[in-house]
CSV table of C-alpha atoms (C1' of nucleotides) in Angstrom, one decimal:
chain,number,residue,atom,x,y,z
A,101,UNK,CA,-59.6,8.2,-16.1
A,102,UNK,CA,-56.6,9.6,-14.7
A,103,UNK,CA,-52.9,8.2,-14.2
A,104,UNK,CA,-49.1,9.2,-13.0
A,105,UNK,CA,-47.5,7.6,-10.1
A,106,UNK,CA,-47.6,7.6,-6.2
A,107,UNK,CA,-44.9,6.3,-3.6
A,108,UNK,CA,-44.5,6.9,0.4
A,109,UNK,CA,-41.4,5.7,1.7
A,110,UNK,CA,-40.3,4.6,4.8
A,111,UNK,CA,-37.5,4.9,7.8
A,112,UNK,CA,-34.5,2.4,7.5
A,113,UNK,CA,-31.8,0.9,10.2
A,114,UNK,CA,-30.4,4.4,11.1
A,115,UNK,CA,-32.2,4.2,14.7
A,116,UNK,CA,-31.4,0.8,15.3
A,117,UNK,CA,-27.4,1.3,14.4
A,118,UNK,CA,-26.9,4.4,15.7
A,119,UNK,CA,-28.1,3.3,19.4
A,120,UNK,CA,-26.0,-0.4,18.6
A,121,UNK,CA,-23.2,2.2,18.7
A,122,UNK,CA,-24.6,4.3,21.5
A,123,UNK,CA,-24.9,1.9,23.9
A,124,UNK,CA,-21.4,0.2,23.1
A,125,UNK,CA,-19.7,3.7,24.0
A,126,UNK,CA,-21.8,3.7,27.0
A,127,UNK,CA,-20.4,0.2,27.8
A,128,UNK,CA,-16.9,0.8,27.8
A,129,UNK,CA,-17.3,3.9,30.0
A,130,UNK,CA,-15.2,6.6,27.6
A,131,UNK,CA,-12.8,4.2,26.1
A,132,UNK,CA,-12.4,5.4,22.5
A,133,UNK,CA,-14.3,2.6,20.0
A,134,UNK,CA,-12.9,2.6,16.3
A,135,UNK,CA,-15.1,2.1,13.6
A,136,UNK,CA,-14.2,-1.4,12.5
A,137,UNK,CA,-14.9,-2.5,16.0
A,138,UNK,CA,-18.2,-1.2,16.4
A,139,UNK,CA,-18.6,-2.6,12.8
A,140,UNK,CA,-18.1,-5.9,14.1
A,141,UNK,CA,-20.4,-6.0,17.0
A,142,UNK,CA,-23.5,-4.5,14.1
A,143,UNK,CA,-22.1,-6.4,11.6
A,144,UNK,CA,-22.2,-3.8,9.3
A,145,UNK,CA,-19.7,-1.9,6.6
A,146,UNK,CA,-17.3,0.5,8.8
A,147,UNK,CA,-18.1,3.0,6.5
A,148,UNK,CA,-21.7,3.1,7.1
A,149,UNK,CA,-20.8,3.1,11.1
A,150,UNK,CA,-18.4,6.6,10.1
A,151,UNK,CA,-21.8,7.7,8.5
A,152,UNK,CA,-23.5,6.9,11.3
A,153,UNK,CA,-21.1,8.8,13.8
A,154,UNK,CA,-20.5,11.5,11.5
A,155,UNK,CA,-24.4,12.1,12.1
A,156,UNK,CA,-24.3,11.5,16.0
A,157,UNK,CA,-21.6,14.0,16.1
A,158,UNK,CA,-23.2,16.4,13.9
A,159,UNK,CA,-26.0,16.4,16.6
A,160,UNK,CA,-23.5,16.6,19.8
A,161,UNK,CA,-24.1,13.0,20.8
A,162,UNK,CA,-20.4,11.6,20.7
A,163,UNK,CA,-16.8,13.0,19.6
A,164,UNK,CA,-14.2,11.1,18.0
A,165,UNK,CA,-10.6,11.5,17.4
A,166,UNK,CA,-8.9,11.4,14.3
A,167,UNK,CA,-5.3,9.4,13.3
A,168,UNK,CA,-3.7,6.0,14.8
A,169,UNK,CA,-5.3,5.1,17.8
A,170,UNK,CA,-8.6,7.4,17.2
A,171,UNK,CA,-12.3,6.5,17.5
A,172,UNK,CA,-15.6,7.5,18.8
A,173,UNK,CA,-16.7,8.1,22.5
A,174,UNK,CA,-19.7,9.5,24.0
A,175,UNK,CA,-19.7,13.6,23.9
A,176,UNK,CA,-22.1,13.6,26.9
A,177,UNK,CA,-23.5,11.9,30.2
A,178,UNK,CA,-25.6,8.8,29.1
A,179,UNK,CA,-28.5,10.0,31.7
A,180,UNK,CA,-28.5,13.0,29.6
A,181,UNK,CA,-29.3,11.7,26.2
A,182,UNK,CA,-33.3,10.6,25.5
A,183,UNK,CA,-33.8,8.4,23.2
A,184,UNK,CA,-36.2,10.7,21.8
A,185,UNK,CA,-33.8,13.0,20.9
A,186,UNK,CA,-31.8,10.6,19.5
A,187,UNK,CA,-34.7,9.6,17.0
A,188,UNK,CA,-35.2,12.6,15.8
A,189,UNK,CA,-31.3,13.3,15.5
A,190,UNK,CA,-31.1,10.1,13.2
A,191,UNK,CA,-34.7,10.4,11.7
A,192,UNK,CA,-34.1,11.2,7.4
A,193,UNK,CA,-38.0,10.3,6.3
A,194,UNK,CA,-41.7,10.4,7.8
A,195,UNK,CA,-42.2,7.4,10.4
A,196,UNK,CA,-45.3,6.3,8.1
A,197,UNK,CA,-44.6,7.4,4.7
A,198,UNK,CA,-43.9,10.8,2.7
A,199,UNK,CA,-45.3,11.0,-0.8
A,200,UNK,CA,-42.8,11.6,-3.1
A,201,UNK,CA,-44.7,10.9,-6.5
A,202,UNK,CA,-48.2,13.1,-6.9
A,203,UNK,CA,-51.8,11.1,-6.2
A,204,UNK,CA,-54.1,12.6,-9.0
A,205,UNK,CA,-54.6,16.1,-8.1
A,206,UNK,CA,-57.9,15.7,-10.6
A,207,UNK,CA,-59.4,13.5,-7.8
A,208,UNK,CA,-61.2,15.0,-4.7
A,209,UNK,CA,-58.9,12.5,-2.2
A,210,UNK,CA,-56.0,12.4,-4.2
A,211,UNK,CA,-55.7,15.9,-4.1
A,212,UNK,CA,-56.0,16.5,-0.1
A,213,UNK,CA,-54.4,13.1,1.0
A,214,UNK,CA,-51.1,13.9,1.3
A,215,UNK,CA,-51.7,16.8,3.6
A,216,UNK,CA,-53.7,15.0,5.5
A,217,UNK,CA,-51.9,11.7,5.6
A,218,UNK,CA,-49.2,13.8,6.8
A,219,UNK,CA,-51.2,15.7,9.6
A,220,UNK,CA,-51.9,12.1,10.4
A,221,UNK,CA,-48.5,10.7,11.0
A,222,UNK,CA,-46.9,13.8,12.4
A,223,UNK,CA,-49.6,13.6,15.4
A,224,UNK,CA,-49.1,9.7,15.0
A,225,UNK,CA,-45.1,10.8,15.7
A,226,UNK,CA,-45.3,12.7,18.2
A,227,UNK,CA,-46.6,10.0,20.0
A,228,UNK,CA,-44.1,7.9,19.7
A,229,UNK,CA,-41.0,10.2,20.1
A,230,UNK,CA,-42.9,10.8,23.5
A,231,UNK,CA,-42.5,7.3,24.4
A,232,UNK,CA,-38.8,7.2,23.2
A,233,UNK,CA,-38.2,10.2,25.4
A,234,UNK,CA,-39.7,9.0,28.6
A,235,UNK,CA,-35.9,6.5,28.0
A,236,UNK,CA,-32.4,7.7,28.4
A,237,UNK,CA,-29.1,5.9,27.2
A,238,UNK,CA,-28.4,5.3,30.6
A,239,UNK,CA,-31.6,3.6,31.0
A,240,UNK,CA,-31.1,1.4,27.9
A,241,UNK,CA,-27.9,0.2,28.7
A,242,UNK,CA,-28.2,-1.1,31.8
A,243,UNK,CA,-30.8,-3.8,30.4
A,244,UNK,CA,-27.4,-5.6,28.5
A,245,UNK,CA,-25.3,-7.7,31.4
B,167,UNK,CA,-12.3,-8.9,15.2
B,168,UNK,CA,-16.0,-10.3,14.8
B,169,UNK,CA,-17.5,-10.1,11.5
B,170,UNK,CA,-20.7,-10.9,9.6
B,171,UNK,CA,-24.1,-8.6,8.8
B,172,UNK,CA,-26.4,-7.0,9.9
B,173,UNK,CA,-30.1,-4.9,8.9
B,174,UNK,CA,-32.7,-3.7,10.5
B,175,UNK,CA,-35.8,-3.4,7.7
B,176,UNK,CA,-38.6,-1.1,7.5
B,177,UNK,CA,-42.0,-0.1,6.4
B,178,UNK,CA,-43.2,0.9,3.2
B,179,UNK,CA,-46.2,2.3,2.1
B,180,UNK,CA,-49.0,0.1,2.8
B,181,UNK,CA,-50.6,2.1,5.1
B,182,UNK,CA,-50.6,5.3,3.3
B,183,UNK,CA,-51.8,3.4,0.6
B,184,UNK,CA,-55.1,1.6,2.1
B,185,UNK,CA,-56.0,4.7,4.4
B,186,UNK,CA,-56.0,6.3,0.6
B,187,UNK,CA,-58.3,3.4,-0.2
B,188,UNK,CA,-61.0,3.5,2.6
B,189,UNK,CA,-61.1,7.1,2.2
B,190,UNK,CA,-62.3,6.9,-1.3
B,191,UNK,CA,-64.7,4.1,-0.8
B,192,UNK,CA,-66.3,6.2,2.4
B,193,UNK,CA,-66.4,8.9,0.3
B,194,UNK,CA,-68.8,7.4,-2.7
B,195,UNK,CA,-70.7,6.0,0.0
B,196,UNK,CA,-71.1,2.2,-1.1
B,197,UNK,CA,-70.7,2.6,-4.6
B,198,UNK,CA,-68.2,-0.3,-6.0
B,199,UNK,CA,-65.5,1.2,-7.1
B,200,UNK,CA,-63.0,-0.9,-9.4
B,201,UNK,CA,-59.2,-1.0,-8.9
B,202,UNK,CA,-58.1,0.8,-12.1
B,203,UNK,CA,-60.6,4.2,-10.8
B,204,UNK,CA,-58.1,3.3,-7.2
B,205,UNK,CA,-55.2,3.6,-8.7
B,206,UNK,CA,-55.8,6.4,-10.7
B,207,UNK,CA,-56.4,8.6,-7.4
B,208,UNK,CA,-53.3,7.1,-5.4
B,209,UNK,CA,-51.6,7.0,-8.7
B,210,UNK,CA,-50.2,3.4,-8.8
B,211,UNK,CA,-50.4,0.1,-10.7
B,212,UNK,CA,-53.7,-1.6,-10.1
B,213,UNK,CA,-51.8,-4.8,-9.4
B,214,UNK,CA,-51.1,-3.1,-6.3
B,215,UNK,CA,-54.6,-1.6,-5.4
B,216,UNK,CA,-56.1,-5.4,-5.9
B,217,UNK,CA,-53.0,-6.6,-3.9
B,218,UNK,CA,-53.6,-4.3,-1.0
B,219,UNK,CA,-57.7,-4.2,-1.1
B,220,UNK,CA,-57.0,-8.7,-0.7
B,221,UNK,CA,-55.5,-7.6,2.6
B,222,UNK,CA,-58.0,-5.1,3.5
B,223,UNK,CA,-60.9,-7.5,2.8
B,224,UNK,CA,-58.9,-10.4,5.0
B,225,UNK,CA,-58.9,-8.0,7.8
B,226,UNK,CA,-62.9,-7.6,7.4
B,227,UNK,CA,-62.5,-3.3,6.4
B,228,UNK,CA,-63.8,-4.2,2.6
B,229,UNK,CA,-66.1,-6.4,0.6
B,230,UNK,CA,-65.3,-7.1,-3.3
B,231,UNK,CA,-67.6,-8.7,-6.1
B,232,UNK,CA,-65.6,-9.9,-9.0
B,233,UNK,CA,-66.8,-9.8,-12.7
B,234,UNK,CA,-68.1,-7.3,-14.9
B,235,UNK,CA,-68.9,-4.1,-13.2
B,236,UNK,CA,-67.1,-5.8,-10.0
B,237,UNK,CA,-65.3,-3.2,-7.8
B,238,UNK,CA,-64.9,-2.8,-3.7
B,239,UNK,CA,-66.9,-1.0,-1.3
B,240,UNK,CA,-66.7,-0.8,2.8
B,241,UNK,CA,-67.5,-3.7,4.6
B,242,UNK,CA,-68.1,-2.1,7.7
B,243,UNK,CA,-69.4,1.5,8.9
B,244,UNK,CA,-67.0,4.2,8.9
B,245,UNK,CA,-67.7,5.2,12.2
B,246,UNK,CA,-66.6,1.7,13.1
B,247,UNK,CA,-63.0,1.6,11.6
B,248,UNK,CA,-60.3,3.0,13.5
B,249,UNK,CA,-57.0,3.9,12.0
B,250,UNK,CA,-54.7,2.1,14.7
B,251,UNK,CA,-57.0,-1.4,13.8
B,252,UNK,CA,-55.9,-0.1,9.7
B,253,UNK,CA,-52.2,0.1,11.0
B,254,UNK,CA,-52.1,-2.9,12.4
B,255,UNK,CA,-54.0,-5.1,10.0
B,256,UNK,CA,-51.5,-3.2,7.3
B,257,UNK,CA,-48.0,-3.1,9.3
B,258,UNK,CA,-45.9,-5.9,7.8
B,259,UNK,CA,-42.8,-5.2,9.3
B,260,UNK,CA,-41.7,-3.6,13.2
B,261,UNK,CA,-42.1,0.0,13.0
B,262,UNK,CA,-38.5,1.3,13.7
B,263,UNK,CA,-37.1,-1.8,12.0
B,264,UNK,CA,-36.2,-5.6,12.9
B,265,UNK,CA,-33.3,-6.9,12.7
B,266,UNK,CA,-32.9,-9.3,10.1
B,267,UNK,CA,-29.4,-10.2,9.7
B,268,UNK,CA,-27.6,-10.6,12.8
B,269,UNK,CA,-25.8,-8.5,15.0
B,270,UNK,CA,-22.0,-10.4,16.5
B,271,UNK,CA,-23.0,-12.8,19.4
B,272,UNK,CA,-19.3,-12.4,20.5
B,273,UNK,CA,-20.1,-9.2,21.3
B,274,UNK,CA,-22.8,-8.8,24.7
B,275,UNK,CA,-24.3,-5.9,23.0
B,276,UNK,CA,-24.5,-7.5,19.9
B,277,UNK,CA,-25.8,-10.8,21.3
B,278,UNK,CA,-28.4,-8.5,23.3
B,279,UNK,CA,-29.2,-6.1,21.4
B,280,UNK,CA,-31.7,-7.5,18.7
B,281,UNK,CA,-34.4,-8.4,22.1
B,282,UNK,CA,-33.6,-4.9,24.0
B,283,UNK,CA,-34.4,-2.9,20.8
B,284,UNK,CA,-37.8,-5.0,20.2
B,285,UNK,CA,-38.6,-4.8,23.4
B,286,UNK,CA,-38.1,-0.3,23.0
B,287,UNK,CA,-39.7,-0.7,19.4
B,288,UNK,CA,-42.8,-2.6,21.0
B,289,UNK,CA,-43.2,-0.1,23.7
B,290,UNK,CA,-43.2,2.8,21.3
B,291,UNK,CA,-45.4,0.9,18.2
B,292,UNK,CA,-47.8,0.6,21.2
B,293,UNK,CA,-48.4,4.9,21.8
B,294,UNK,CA,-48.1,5.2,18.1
B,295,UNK,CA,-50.9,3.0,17.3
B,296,UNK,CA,-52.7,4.0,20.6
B,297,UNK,CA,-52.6,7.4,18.9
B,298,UNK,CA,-53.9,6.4,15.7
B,299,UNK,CA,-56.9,4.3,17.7
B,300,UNK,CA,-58.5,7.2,18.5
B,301,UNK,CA,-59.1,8.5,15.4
B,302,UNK,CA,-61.9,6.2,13.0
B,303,UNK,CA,-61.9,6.2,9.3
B,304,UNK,CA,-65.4,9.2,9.7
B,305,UNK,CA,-62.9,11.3,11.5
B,306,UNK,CA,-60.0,11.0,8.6
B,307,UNK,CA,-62.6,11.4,5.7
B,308,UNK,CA,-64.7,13.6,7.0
B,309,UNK,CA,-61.3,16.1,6.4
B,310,UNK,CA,-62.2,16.2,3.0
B,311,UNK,CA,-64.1,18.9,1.0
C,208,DT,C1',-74.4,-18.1,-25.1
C,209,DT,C1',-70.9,-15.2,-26.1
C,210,DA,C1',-68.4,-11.0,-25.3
C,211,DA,C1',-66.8,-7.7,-22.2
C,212,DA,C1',-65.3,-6.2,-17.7
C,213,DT,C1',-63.8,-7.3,-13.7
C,214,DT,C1',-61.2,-9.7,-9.5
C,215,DG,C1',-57.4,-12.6,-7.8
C,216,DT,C1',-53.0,-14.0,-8.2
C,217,DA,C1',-48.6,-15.5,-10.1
C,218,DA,C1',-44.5,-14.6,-12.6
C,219,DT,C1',-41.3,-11.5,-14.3
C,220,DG,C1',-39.0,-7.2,-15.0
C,221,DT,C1',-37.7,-2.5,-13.7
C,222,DT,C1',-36.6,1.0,-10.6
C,223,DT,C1',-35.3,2.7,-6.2
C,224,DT,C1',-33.2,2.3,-1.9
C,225,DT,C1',-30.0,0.4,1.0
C,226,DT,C1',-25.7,-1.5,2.1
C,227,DA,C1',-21.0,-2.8,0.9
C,228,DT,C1',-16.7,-1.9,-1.1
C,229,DT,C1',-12.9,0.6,-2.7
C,230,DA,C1',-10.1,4.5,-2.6
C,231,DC,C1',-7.8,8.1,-0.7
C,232,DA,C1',-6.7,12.7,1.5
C,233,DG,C1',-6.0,14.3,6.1
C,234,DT,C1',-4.7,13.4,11.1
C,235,DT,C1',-2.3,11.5,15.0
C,236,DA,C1',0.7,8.3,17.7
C,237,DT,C1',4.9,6.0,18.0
D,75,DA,C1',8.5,7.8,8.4
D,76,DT,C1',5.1,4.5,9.0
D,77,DA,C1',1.0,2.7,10.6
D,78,DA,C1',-3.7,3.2,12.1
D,79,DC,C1',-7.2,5.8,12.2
D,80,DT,C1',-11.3,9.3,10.6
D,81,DG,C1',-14.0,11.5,7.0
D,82,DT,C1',-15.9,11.4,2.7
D,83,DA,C1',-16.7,10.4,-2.1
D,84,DA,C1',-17.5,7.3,-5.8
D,85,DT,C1',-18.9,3.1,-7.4
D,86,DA,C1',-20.9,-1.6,-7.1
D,87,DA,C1',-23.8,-5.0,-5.3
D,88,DA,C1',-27.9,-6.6,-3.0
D,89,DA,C1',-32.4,-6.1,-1.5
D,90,DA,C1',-36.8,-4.2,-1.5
D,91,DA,C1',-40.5,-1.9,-3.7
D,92,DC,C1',-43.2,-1.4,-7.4
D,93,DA,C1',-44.9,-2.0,-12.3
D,94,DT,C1',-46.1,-4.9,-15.9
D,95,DT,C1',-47.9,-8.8,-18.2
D,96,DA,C1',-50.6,-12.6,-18.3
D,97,DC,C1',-54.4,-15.3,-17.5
D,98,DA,C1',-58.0,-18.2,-15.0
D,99,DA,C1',-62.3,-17.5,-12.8
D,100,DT,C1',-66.4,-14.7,-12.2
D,101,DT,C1',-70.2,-11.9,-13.4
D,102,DT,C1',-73.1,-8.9,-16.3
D,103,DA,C1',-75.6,-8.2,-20.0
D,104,DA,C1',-76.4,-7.8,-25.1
DNA sequence: TTAAATTGTAATGTTTTTTATTACAGTTAT
DNA sequence: ATAACTGTAATAAAAAACATTACAATTTAA
């Protein structure tokens, strides 16, 4: 009989915080937001918010401005930014699972599962970043009154 | 300022890890197999396997007998399980994450946020496992040599 | 009819991941 | 100059995932 260790690990709150921050610079129209603020509205660590926006810059998504006074705004025109793109922008792991630890490669299934699990899922992905595209900012912001 | 907290959880790998399942029970074609020979392909703690096969056999996808020279095997036909029925009987948690803590009713995006982002992650969930439907448990095993 | 092998499940412990906190250098406004 | 920010690293705490141990109940079969 065989025996290690298997894991497949999953997606966190990055998608949900980073369009919680999205939409607020959407809603005040190009007023700068600082991160404490936007903090406050998540309910979150500031620090993890200047994460956040340190990744949404790094993908063109908003700027910010440095020293007293400073914070974030959006970089572009809300009816230009998909939420698709914004998934994958944020994305760090495999929507369903990546294997990190090794099924038994001295088992017929064990040995072939990963690829395939991950054939699976990156059709299973696609998918679903073609429903998030089909929505813009613009679109998701308007819903909140 | 608002303050409090906020997370948006995710899932983990319960899918991954009954698809692995099925796949070996398809593949020895009704032969019981036990959960220590289960989790030595996935490479996990049988604790787990029994765990996640009591799941599968609520659903109606296996059948188990208990006692000496007990295992699992399929409860239905291959041909007849399709991978968006595994995901959902599996999925324990929204896909792209549900907010647990909440998010600063003070704020209108806060206080709307948590419905506008279920209503986007429903939406999307939906093509995902519309994806994974059309594919049946035959299909995924039948990958393997 | 007893011993062995198994499921089912609970309780507990360990590891990993996520999130918060602290700290501080660099930037900008006043 | 000082205060209010960003950016980022280091550390700590909390939460989640997973493993381990334990054992009652079940079944087989010697």
């Amino acid at each position: 009989m065989f025996c290690n260790k298997n894991s497949y690990s999953m997606n966190s709150s990055h998608f949900s915080i980073s369009l919680h921050i999205l939409t607020l610079l959407d809603q005040v129209k190009g007023q700068l937001l600082n991160s404490e603020y936007i903090a406050g509205s998540i309910n979150c660590n500031p620090v993890l918010v200047r994460k956040e926006l340190a990744n949404l810059h790094k993908h063109g998504f908003v700027q910010s401005k440095e020293g007293k006074g400073g914070g974030s705004t959006l970089a572009k025109n809300p009816a230009d930014i998909n939420l698709g793109d914004v998934y994958r922008a944020v994305k760090q792991k495999s929507l369903l699972g990546e294997s990190k630890n090794e099924p038994n490669p001295d088992c017929p299934v064990g040995r072939q599962i990963t690829k395939h699990l991950n054939d699976l899922y990156d059709e299973a992905e696609t998918a679903l970043v073609k429903n998030l595209s089909s929505k813009t900012l613009k679109d998701f912001s308007a819903g909140f009154k």
